[in-house]
Amino acid sequence: MAVTARAHPNVALLKYWGKQTRAGNLPAVPSLSITLDSLHTTTTVDASQRDAVILNDELVEDAKIGTALSLWRQTLAIPPLKIISTNNFPTAAGLASSASGFAALITALNIWADLGLSEAQRSDLARQASGSAARSIFGGYVELSGPDWLAVPVAPREHWPLNVVIAITSESRKATSSSSGMRLSQRTSAFFDAWTRTTAEGLAPMREAIMQRDFAALAEQAEASCLMMHAVMLSSRPGLMYWNPSTLACLHQVRDLRSSGVPVFFTVDAGPQVKAICQPQAVPDVVAALNTVPGVLRTVTCGLGGDATRIDPELTDR
Ligand code: PMV
């Protein structure tokens, strides 16, 4: 019997960029994220003669999924699979589709193949496929840090129900994947050591800002982490430029809003979309302001989402 699971992308407020040299796809820095609600990946797993992957209604050869399955098969009995995976948002454009994708896949697979994995084990296996996927196993506020590099929930979404307004400035796939971008930065950015040091130092204060619901502190820390990560990307050789002109215009718009008293801050991942994190009462102002920025195609408003879980596709909207 086929099994379907759904997981949500997450947005890191303390950013992950860079990997350890030892095996296991271990991050070089800790990270802290929020899981989103309205965006999701829905993945169905079923038996097949040979592995087949249908991504957004197209039969594809997906190298990342192939690599993840070979890796997982080193320790788990996973028969040949048919995987049908659908995102309700643009794939590989800086919206963390690999995070929700691998979290949904390992969650569906766990039930379908009766693997008996705990949440921690699913987080571990998801991380081996994509670092940020470890965090999408859980809802709310989630930390991924050493020495175990298993994601752990820091606070449930009810603790501080913030909103995220995403300004979509491009629907195309990104030019450099995060894995190769990270390797390039590690090899060539003169800022990389400073990045790993300051990110490690930034974990406890950010956790504290979340526990205290201190918006001003979280805004300052999250924007600093985002801009420093992009400084590392830009200072790689050749420099990685994930922004377009509209991305930068959105950042100015968010800063202008905050100066005028609207509780909002920004973050940007390895792509051109801007995520504006705000208090619920600020959502209409943030949506209106971002939609006036030239180049913004549309905005998507999210609340905070829950854990990766099995769903009944008959009872749930696509
Ligand atoms: O998990 P990956 O390989 O897709 O890398 C994610 C990297 C960033 O999205 C840029 C930052 C993060 O912490 O999610």
mmCIF file of C-alpha atoms and ligand atoms in Angstrom:
data_model
loop_
_atom_site.group_PDB
_atom_site.id
_atom_site.type_symbol
_atom_site.label_atom_id
_atom_site.label_comp_id
_atom_site.label_asym_id
_atom_site.label_seq_id
_atom_site.Cartn_x
_atom_site.Cartn_y
_atom_site.Cartn_z
ATOM 1 C CA MET A 1 0.000 0.000 0.000
ATOM 2 C CA ALA A 2 1.317 3.412 -0.977
ATOM 3 C CA VAL A 3 2.124 5.854 1.825
ATOM 4 C CA THR A 4 1.961 9.648 1.514
ATOM 5 C CA ALA A 5 3.693 12.171 3.782
ATOM 6 C CA ARG A 6 3.860 15.933 3.799
ATOM 7 C CA ALA A 7 6.643 18.226 5.050
ATOM 8 C CA HIS A 8 7.177 21.963 5.010
ATOM 9 C CA PRO A 9 10.206 23.999 3.980
ATOM 10 C CA ASN A 10 12.014 25.916 6.678
ATOM 11 C CA VAL A 11 13.759 29.259 6.680
ATOM 12 C CA ALA A 12 16.975 29.583 8.667
ATOM 13 C CA LEU A 13 17.300 32.698 10.821
ATOM 14 C CA LEU A 14 20.805 31.631 11.852
ATOM 15 C CA LYS A 15 22.182 30.453 8.518
ATOM 16 C CA TYR A 16 23.964 27.253 7.563
ATOM 17 C CA TRP A 17 26.664 27.626 4.896
ATOM 18 C CA GLY A 18 29.616 25.224 4.772
ATOM 19 C CA LYS A 19 30.240 21.566 5.566
ATOM 20 C CA GLN A 20 32.684 19.633 7.717
ATOM 21 C CA THR A 21 35.254 17.608 5.843
ATOM 22 C CA ARG A 22 34.363 14.288 7.523
ATOM 23 C CA ALA A 23 31.608 12.035 6.139
ATOM 24 C CA GLY A 24 27.896 12.378 6.906
ATOM 25 C CA ASN A 25 27.136 15.783 5.356
ATOM 26 C CA LEU A 26 27.779 17.489 8.684
ATOM 27 C CA PRO A 27 27.337 21.277 8.723
ATOM 28 C CA ALA A 28 30.335 23.474 9.570
ATOM 29 C CA VAL A 29 28.070 25.791 11.587
ATOM 30 C CA PRO A 30 24.965 25.492 13.759
ATOM 31 C CA SER A 31 21.673 26.849 12.444
ATOM 32 C CA LEU A 32 18.255 27.827 13.749
ATOM 33 C CA SER A 33 15.136 27.881 11.605
ATOM 34 C CA ILE A 34 11.396 28.324 11.460
ATOM 35 C CA THR A 35 9.180 25.854 9.616
ATOM 36 C CA LEU A 36 6.564 27.358 7.281
ATOM 37 C CA ASP A 37 2.945 26.295 6.995
ATOM 38 C CA SER A 38 1.411 27.109 3.589
ATOM 39 C CA LEU A 39 4.264 25.744 1.458
ATOM 40 C CA HIS A 40 4.690 22.002 1.339
ATOM 41 C CA THR A 41 6.038 18.946 -0.411
ATOM 42 C CA THR A 42 3.715 15.959 -0.658
ATOM 43 C CA THR A 43 5.476 12.668 -1.348
ATOM 44 C CA THR A 44 4.012 9.252 -2.054
ATOM 45 C CA VAL A 45 6.128 6.117 -1.900
ATOM 46 C CA ASP A 46 5.100 2.830 -3.494
ATOM 47 C CA ALA A 47 6.602 -0.430 -4.761
ATOM 48 C CA SER A 48 8.232 -0.531 -8.201
ATOM 49 C CA GLN A 49 10.412 -2.833 -10.360
ATOM 50 C CA ARG A 50 13.156 -0.182 -10.320
ATOM 51 C CA ASP A 51 13.549 3.247 -8.723
ATOM 52 C CA ALA A 52 11.462 5.883 -10.458
ATOM 53 C CA VAL A 53 11.030 9.514 -9.428
ATOM 54 C CA ILE A 54 8.118 11.665 -10.549
ATOM 55 C CA LEU A 55 8.736 15.255 -9.515
ATOM 56 C CA ASN A 56 5.947 17.783 -10.098
ATOM 57 C CA ASP A 57 4.223 15.395 -12.563
ATOM 58 C CA GLU A 58 7.391 14.697 -14.608
ATOM 59 C CA LEU A 59 9.481 11.532 -14.671
ATOM 60 C CA VAL A 60 13.008 12.753 -13.772
ATOM 61 C CA GLU A 61 16.517 11.459 -13.107
ATOM 62 C CA ASP A 62 17.199 13.263 -9.840
ATOM 63 C CA ALA A 63 20.844 12.865 -8.816
ATOM 64 C CA LYS A 64 20.252 14.108 -5.253
ATOM 65 C CA ILE A 65 17.449 11.604 -4.644
ATOM 66 C CA GLY A 66 19.538 8.814 -6.243
ATOM 67 C CA THR A 67 22.494 9.625 -3.988
ATOM 68 C CA ALA A 68 20.282 9.791 -0.901
ATOM 69 C CA LEU A 69 18.719 6.409 -1.628
ATOM 70 C CA SER A 70 22.132 4.725 -2.121
ATOM 71 C CA LEU A 71 23.316 6.271 1.119
ATOM 72 C CA TRP A 72 20.252 5.186 3.083
ATOM 73 C CA ARG A 73 20.441 1.683 1.582
ATOM 74 C CA GLN A 74 23.881 1.218 3.151
ATOM 75 C CA THR A 75 22.134 0.711 6.504
ATOM 76 C CA LEU A 76 18.426 0.214 5.724
ATOM 77 C CA ALA A 77 16.437 -2.368 3.780
ATOM 78 C CA ILE A 78 14.777 -0.199 1.157
ATOM 79 C CA PRO A 79 13.337 -2.041 -1.873
ATOM 80 C CA PRO A 80 13.047 -0.396 -5.324
ATOM 81 C CA LEU A 81 10.646 2.529 -5.107
ATOM 82 C CA LYS A 82 8.299 4.691 -7.030
ATOM 83 C CA ILE A 83 8.457 8.201 -5.570
ATOM 84 C CA ILE A 84 5.845 10.767 -6.541
ATOM 85 C CA SER A 85 6.701 14.166 -5.125
ATOM 86 C CA THR A 86 4.902 17.466 -5.649
ATOM 87 C CA ASN A 87 5.772 20.933 -4.390
ATOM 88 C CA ASN A 88 3.123 23.629 -4.180
ATOM 89 C CA PHE A 89 5.901 26.233 -4.739
ATOM 90 C CA PRO A 90 8.837 26.784 -7.200
ATOM 91 C CA THR A 91 11.445 24.005 -7.020
ATOM 92 C CA ALA A 92 15.142 24.845 -6.399
ATOM 93 C CA ALA A 93 14.698 28.622 -6.393
ATOM 94 C CA GLY A 94 15.821 29.364 -2.850
ATOM 95 C CA LEU A 95 12.655 28.153 -1.153
ATOM 96 C CA ALA A 96 14.258 25.057 0.378
ATOM 97 C CA SER A 97 12.427 22.485 -1.720
ATOM 98 C CA SER A 98 15.157 19.957 -0.924
ATOM 99 C CA ALA A 99 14.473 20.424 2.801
ATOM 100 C CA SER A 100 10.763 19.655 2.615
ATOM 101 C CA GLY A 101 11.399 17.066 -0.119
ATOM 102 C CA PHE A 102 13.802 14.883 1.844
ATOM 103 C CA ALA A 103 11.870 15.315 5.098
ATOM 104 C CA ALA A 104 8.680 14.154 3.356
ATOM 105 C CA LEU A 105 10.504 11.292 1.596
ATOM 106 C CA ILE A 106 12.125 9.787 4.696
ATOM 107 C CA THR A 107 8.857 10.191 6.641
ATOM 108 C CA ALA A 108 6.821 8.357 3.974
ATOM 109 C CA LEU A 109 9.553 5.735 3.507
ATOM 110 C CA ASN A 110 9.788 5.062 7.229
ATOM 111 C CA ILE A 111 6.120 4.055 7.359
ATOM 112 C CA TRP A 112 5.938 2.356 3.962
ATOM 113 C CA ALA A 113 9.023 0.138 4.476
ATOM 114 C CA ASP A 114 8.343 -0.253 8.203
ATOM 115 C CA LEU A 115 11.818 1.020 9.100
ATOM 116 C CA GLY A 116 10.901 1.922 12.680
ATOM 117 C CA LEU A 117 12.932 5.152 12.681
ATOM 118 C CA SER A 118 12.680 7.693 15.501
ATOM 119 C CA GLU A 119 12.357 11.413 14.760
ATOM 120 C CA ALA A 120 16.060 11.808 15.550
ATOM 121 C CA GLN A 121 16.986 9.033 13.107
ATOM 122 C CA ARG A 122 14.799 10.562 10.385
ATOM 123 C CA SER A 123 16.446 13.920 11.013
ATOM 124 C CA ASP A 124 19.879 12.274 10.738
ATOM 125 C CA LEU A 125 19.006 10.550 7.445
ATOM 126 C CA ALA A 126 17.371 13.671 6.022
ATOM 127 C CA ARG A 127 20.504 15.689 6.889
ATOM 128 C CA GLN A 128 22.724 13.239 5.004
ATOM 129 C CA ALA A 129 20.678 14.074 1.896
ATOM 130 C CA SER A 130 20.411 17.830 2.466
ATOM 131 C CA GLY A 131 21.609 19.698 5.549
ATOM 132 C CA SER A 132 18.542 21.874 5.927
ATOM 133 C CA ALA A 133 16.201 18.868 5.512
ATOM 134 C CA ALA A 134 17.107 17.724 9.035
ATOM 135 C CA ARG A 135 15.227 20.791 10.337
ATOM 136 C CA SER A 136 12.054 20.151 8.296
ATOM 137 C CA ILE A 137 11.291 16.999 10.314
ATOM 138 C CA PHE A 138 10.006 19.350 13.025
ATOM 139 C CA GLY A 139 7.580 22.250 13.121
ATOM 140 C CA GLY A 140 8.001 25.603 14.868
ATOM 141 C CA TYR A 141 11.481 26.787 15.893
ATOM 142 C CA VAL A 142 14.204 24.223 15.203
ATOM 143 C CA GLU A 143 17.923 24.047 15.973
ATOM 144 C CA LEU A 144 20.577 21.979 14.190
ATOM 145 C CA SER A 145 23.827 21.942 16.119
ATOM 146 C CA GLY A 146 26.732 19.751 17.180
ATOM 147 C CA PRO A 147 28.019 17.482 18.459
ATOM 148 C CA ASP A 148 25.258 15.156 17.167
ATOM 149 C CA TRP A 149 23.971 17.322 14.293
ATOM 150 C CA LEU A 150 20.421 16.112 14.795
ATOM 151 C CA ALA A 151 17.712 18.742 14.570
ATOM 152 C CA VAL A 152 15.864 19.470 17.810
ATOM 153 C CA PRO A 153 12.721 21.525 18.346
ATOM 154 C CA VAL A 154 13.514 24.691 20.345
ATOM 155 C CA ALA A 155 9.936 25.928 20.708
ATOM 156 C CA PRO A 156 6.584 24.967 19.189
ATOM 157 C CA ARG A 157 4.942 27.330 16.713
ATOM 158 C CA GLU A 158 2.384 28.410 19.340
ATOM 159 C CA HIS A 159 5.229 29.852 21.447
ATOM 160 C CA TRP A 160 5.577 32.827 19.078
ATOM 161 C CA PRO A 161 3.367 32.698 15.984
ATOM 162 C CA LEU A 162 5.309 34.936 13.601
ATOM 163 C CA ASN A 163 4.469 35.245 9.907
ATOM 164 C CA VAL A 164 6.693 35.075 6.854
ATOM 165 C CA VAL A 165 5.881 37.033 3.695
ATOM 166 C CA ILE A 166 7.903 35.666 0.773
ATOM 167 C CA ALA A 167 8.539 37.994 -2.139
ATOM 168 C CA ILE A 168 9.004 35.848 -5.256
ATOM 169 C CA THR A 169 11.332 37.720 -7.600
ATOM 170 C CA SER A 170 12.114 34.848 -10.004
ATOM 171 C CA GLU A 171 10.645 31.421 -10.764
ATOM 172 C CA SER A 172 13.777 30.007 -12.433
ATOM 173 C CA ARG A 173 16.087 27.359 -10.994
ATOM 174 C CA LYS A 174 19.194 28.664 -9.263
ATOM 175 C CA ALA A 175 22.505 28.601 -11.136
ATOM 176 C CA THR A 176 24.702 27.148 -8.367
ATOM 177 C CA SER A 177 23.387 24.498 -5.989
ATOM 178 C CA SER A 178 23.947 25.160 -2.307
ATOM 179 C CA SER A 179 26.269 22.134 -1.969
ATOM 180 C CA SER A 180 28.662 23.279 -4.686
ATOM 181 C CA GLY A 181 28.337 26.892 -3.524
ATOM 182 C CA MET A 182 29.312 25.861 -0.002
ATOM 183 C CA ARG A 183 32.345 23.943 -1.234
ATOM 184 C CA LEU A 184 33.451 26.914 -3.302
ATOM 185 C CA SER A 185 33.066 29.327 -0.365
ATOM 186 C CA GLN A 186 35.002 27.021 1.922
ATOM 187 C CA ARG A 187 37.860 26.725 -0.524
ATOM 188 C CA THR A 188 38.053 30.332 -1.617
ATOM 189 C CA SER A 189 36.355 32.874 0.684
ATOM 190 C CA ALA A 190 38.755 34.782 2.910
ATOM 191 C CA PHE A 191 35.788 35.376 5.251
ATOM 192 C CA PHE A 192 34.997 31.707 5.846
ATOM 193 C CA ASP A 193 36.796 31.292 9.182
ATOM 194 C CA ALA A 194 35.205 34.440 10.587
ATOM 195 C CA TRP A 195 31.836 33.104 9.421
ATOM 196 C CA THR A 196 32.145 29.781 11.276
ATOM 197 C CA ARG A 197 33.351 31.519 14.441
ATOM 198 C CA THR A 198 30.623 34.187 14.572
ATOM 199 C CA THR A 199 27.852 31.757 13.652
ATOM 200 C CA ALA A 200 28.837 29.409 16.481
ATOM 201 C CA GLU A 201 28.844 32.401 18.855
ATOM 202 C CA GLY A 202 25.458 33.531 17.556
ATOM 203 C CA LEU A 203 23.514 30.378 18.418
ATOM 204 C CA ALA A 204 22.860 30.933 22.150
ATOM 205 C CA PRO A 205 21.834 34.619 21.790
ATOM 206 C CA MET A 206 19.399 33.759 18.997
ATOM 207 C CA ARG A 207 17.874 30.897 20.981
ATOM 208 C CA GLU A 208 17.503 33.350 23.870
ATOM 209 C CA ALA A 209 15.833 36.010 21.662
ATOM 210 C CA ILE A 210 13.310 33.368 20.573
ATOM 211 C CA MET A 211 12.632 32.162 24.108
ATOM 212 C CA GLN A 212 12.130 35.799 25.252
ATOM 213 C CA ARG A 213 10.081 36.681 22.136
ATOM 214 C CA ASP A 214 12.441 39.637 21.715
ATOM 215 C CA PHE A 215 11.623 40.786 18.179
ATOM 216 C CA ALA A 216 14.205 43.579 17.981
ATOM 217 C CA ALA A 217 17.021 41.248 19.063
ATOM 218 C CA LEU A 218 15.933 38.503 16.663
ATOM 219 C CA ALA A 219 15.651 41.005 13.791
ATOM 220 C CA GLU A 220 19.163 42.314 14.384
ATOM 221 C CA GLN A 221 20.712 38.839 14.735
ATOM 222 C CA ALA A 222 18.889 37.244 11.791
ATOM 223 C CA GLU A 223 19.699 40.070 9.362
ATOM 224 C CA ALA A 224 23.339 39.983 10.490
ATOM 225 C CA SER A 225 23.553 36.214 9.887
ATOM 226 C CA CYS A 226 21.911 36.541 6.452
ATOM 227 C CA LEU A 227 24.126 39.401 5.321
ATOM 228 C CA MET A 228 27.258 37.718 6.595
ATOM 229 C CA MET A 229 26.388 34.514 4.740
ATOM 230 C CA HIS A 230 25.903 36.536 1.553
ATOM 231 C CA ALA A 231 29.213 38.298 2.207
ATOM 232 C CA VAL A 232 30.847 34.848 2.305
ATOM 233 C CA MET A 233 29.064 33.896 -0.938
ATOM 234 C CA LEU A 234 30.082 37.166 -2.641
ATOM 235 C CA SER A 235 33.676 36.860 -1.471
ATOM 236 C CA SER A 236 34.024 33.348 -2.939
ATOM 237 C CA ARG A 237 36.011 33.146 -6.153
ATOM 238 C CA PRO A 238 34.270 33.404 -8.524
ATOM 239 C CA GLY A 239 31.777 35.301 -6.366
ATOM 240 C CA LEU A 240 28.342 33.769 -5.873
ATOM 241 C CA MET A 241 25.587 36.293 -6.541
ATOM 242 C CA TYR A 242 22.193 34.842 -5.689
ATOM 243 C CA TRP A 243 20.390 38.207 -5.632
ATOM 244 C CA ASN A 244 18.787 40.122 -8.456
ATOM 245 C CA PRO A 245 18.059 43.874 -8.370
ATOM 246 C CA SER A 246 14.592 43.226 -7.001
ATOM 247 C CA THR A 247 16.025 41.189 -4.112
ATOM 248 C CA LEU A 248 18.064 44.183 -2.989
ATOM 249 C CA ALA A 249 15.138 46.575 -3.470
ATOM 250 C CA CYS A 250 13.038 44.335 -1.179
ATOM 251 C CA LEU A 251 15.711 44.459 1.529
ATOM 252 C CA HIS A 252 15.617 48.276 1.453
ATOM 253 C CA GLN A 253 11.833 48.174 1.574
ATOM 254 C CA VAL A 254 11.908 45.942 4.671
ATOM 255 C CA ARG A 255 14.433 48.245 6.382
ATOM 256 C CA ASP A 256 12.286 51.309 5.529
ATOM 257 C CA LEU A 257 9.219 49.600 6.958
ATOM 258 C CA ARG A 258 11.062 48.780 10.169
ATOM 259 C CA SER A 259 12.318 52.375 10.504
ATOM 260 C CA SER A 260 8.703 53.501 10.280
ATOM 261 C CA GLY A 261 7.765 51.211 13.179
ATOM 262 C CA VAL A 262 6.573 48.033 11.388
ATOM 263 C CA PRO A 263 7.909 44.899 13.148
ATOM 264 C CA VAL A 264 9.586 43.110 10.230
ATOM 265 C CA PHE A 265 13.032 41.844 9.242
ATOM 266 C CA PHE A 266 14.438 40.010 6.238
ATOM 267 C CA THR A 267 16.366 36.905 5.373
ATOM 268 C CA VAL A 268 17.520 35.525 1.991
ATOM 269 C CA ASP A 269 18.824 32.033 1.157
ATOM 270 C CA ALA A 270 20.759 30.701 -1.836
ATOM 271 C CA GLY A 271 18.326 32.266 -4.282
ATOM 272 C CA PRO A 272 16.679 35.589 -5.130
ATOM 273 C CA GLN A 273 13.517 35.360 -2.990
ATOM 274 C CA VAL A 274 13.176 37.595 0.058
ATOM 275 C CA LYS A 275 11.575 36.268 3.210
ATOM 276 C CA ALA A 276 10.150 39.025 5.409
ATOM 277 C CA ILE A 277 9.507 37.791 8.928
ATOM 278 C CA CYS A 278 6.949 39.849 10.830
ATOM 279 C CA GLN A 279 4.471 40.016 13.664
ATOM 280 C CA PRO A 280 0.939 38.988 12.587
ATOM 281 C CA GLN A 281 -0.475 42.545 12.780
ATOM 282 C CA ALA A 282 2.185 43.734 10.298
ATOM 283 C CA VAL A 283 1.261 41.262 7.522
ATOM 284 C CA PRO A 284 -1.021 43.622 5.481
ATOM 285 C CA ASP A 285 1.588 46.433 5.497
ATOM 286 C CA VAL A 286 4.428 44.059 4.579
ATOM 287 C CA VAL A 287 2.450 42.422 1.753
ATOM 288 C CA ALA A 288 1.401 45.803 0.351
ATOM 289 C CA ALA A 289 4.912 47.255 0.562
ATOM 290 C CA LEU A 290 6.667 44.257 -1.042
ATOM 291 C CA ASN A 291 4.129 44.111 -3.868
ATOM 292 C CA THR A 292 5.072 47.679 -4.875
ATOM 293 C CA VAL A 293 8.748 46.712 -5.378
ATOM 294 C CA PRO A 294 9.610 46.479 -9.105
ATOM 295 C CA GLY A 295 10.346 42.895 -10.094
ATOM 296 C CA VAL A 296 8.297 41.254 -7.351
ATOM 297 C CA LEU A 297 6.112 38.703 -9.173
ATOM 298 C CA ARG A 298 3.919 37.909 -6.191
ATOM 299 C CA THR A 299 4.034 37.392 -2.469
ATOM 300 C CA VAL A 300 3.166 34.287 -0.457
ATOM 301 C CA THR A 301 2.213 34.644 3.191
ATOM 302 C CA CYS A 302 2.952 31.833 5.611
ATOM 303 C CA GLY A 303 2.510 31.157 9.269
ATOM 304 C CA LEU A 304 4.617 28.641 11.150
ATOM 305 C CA GLY A 305 4.121 25.012 10.221
ATOM 306 C CA GLY A 306 4.165 21.658 11.970
ATOM 307 C CA ASP A 307 6.124 18.403 11.866
ATOM 308 C CA ALA A 308 6.612 16.220 8.790
ATOM 309 C CA THR A 309 3.764 13.695 8.977
ATOM 310 C CA ARG A 310 1.853 11.050 7.087
ATOM 311 C CA ILE A 311 -1.280 12.347 5.418
ATOM 312 C CA ASP A 312 -4.271 10.766 3.763
ATOM 313 C CA PRO A 313 -4.173 12.144 0.187
ATOM 314 C CA GLU A 314 -7.917 11.479 -0.180
ATOM 315 C CA LEU A 315 -8.683 13.854 2.655
ATOM 316 C CA THR A 316 -6.055 16.526 2.022
ATOM 317 C CA ASP A 317 -5.843 19.225 -0.640
ATOM 318 C CA ARG A 318 -2.974 19.012 -3.108
HETATM 319 O O1 PMV B 1 20.483 22.085 2.870
HETATM 320 P P1 PMV B 1 21.013 22.787 1.697
HETATM 321 O O2 PMV B 1 22.152 22.072 1.103
HETATM 322 O O3 PMV B 1 19.931 23.084 0.699
HETATM 323 O O4 PMV B 1 21.578 24.226 2.166
HETATM 324 C C1 PMV B 1 20.805 25.249 2.708
HETATM 325 C C2 PMV B 1 21.556 26.515 2.781
HETATM 326 C C3 PMV B 1 20.760 27.787 3.061
HETATM 327 O O5 PMV B 1 19.402 27.638 2.662
HETATM 328 C C4 PMV B 1 21.363 28.928 2.254
HETATM 329 C C5 PMV B 1 20.821 28.205 4.525
HETATM 330 C C6 PMV B 1 20.014 27.370 5.483
HETATM 331 O O6 PMV B 1 20.442 27.266 6.639
HETATM 332 O O7 PMV B 1 18.946 26.864 5.108
#
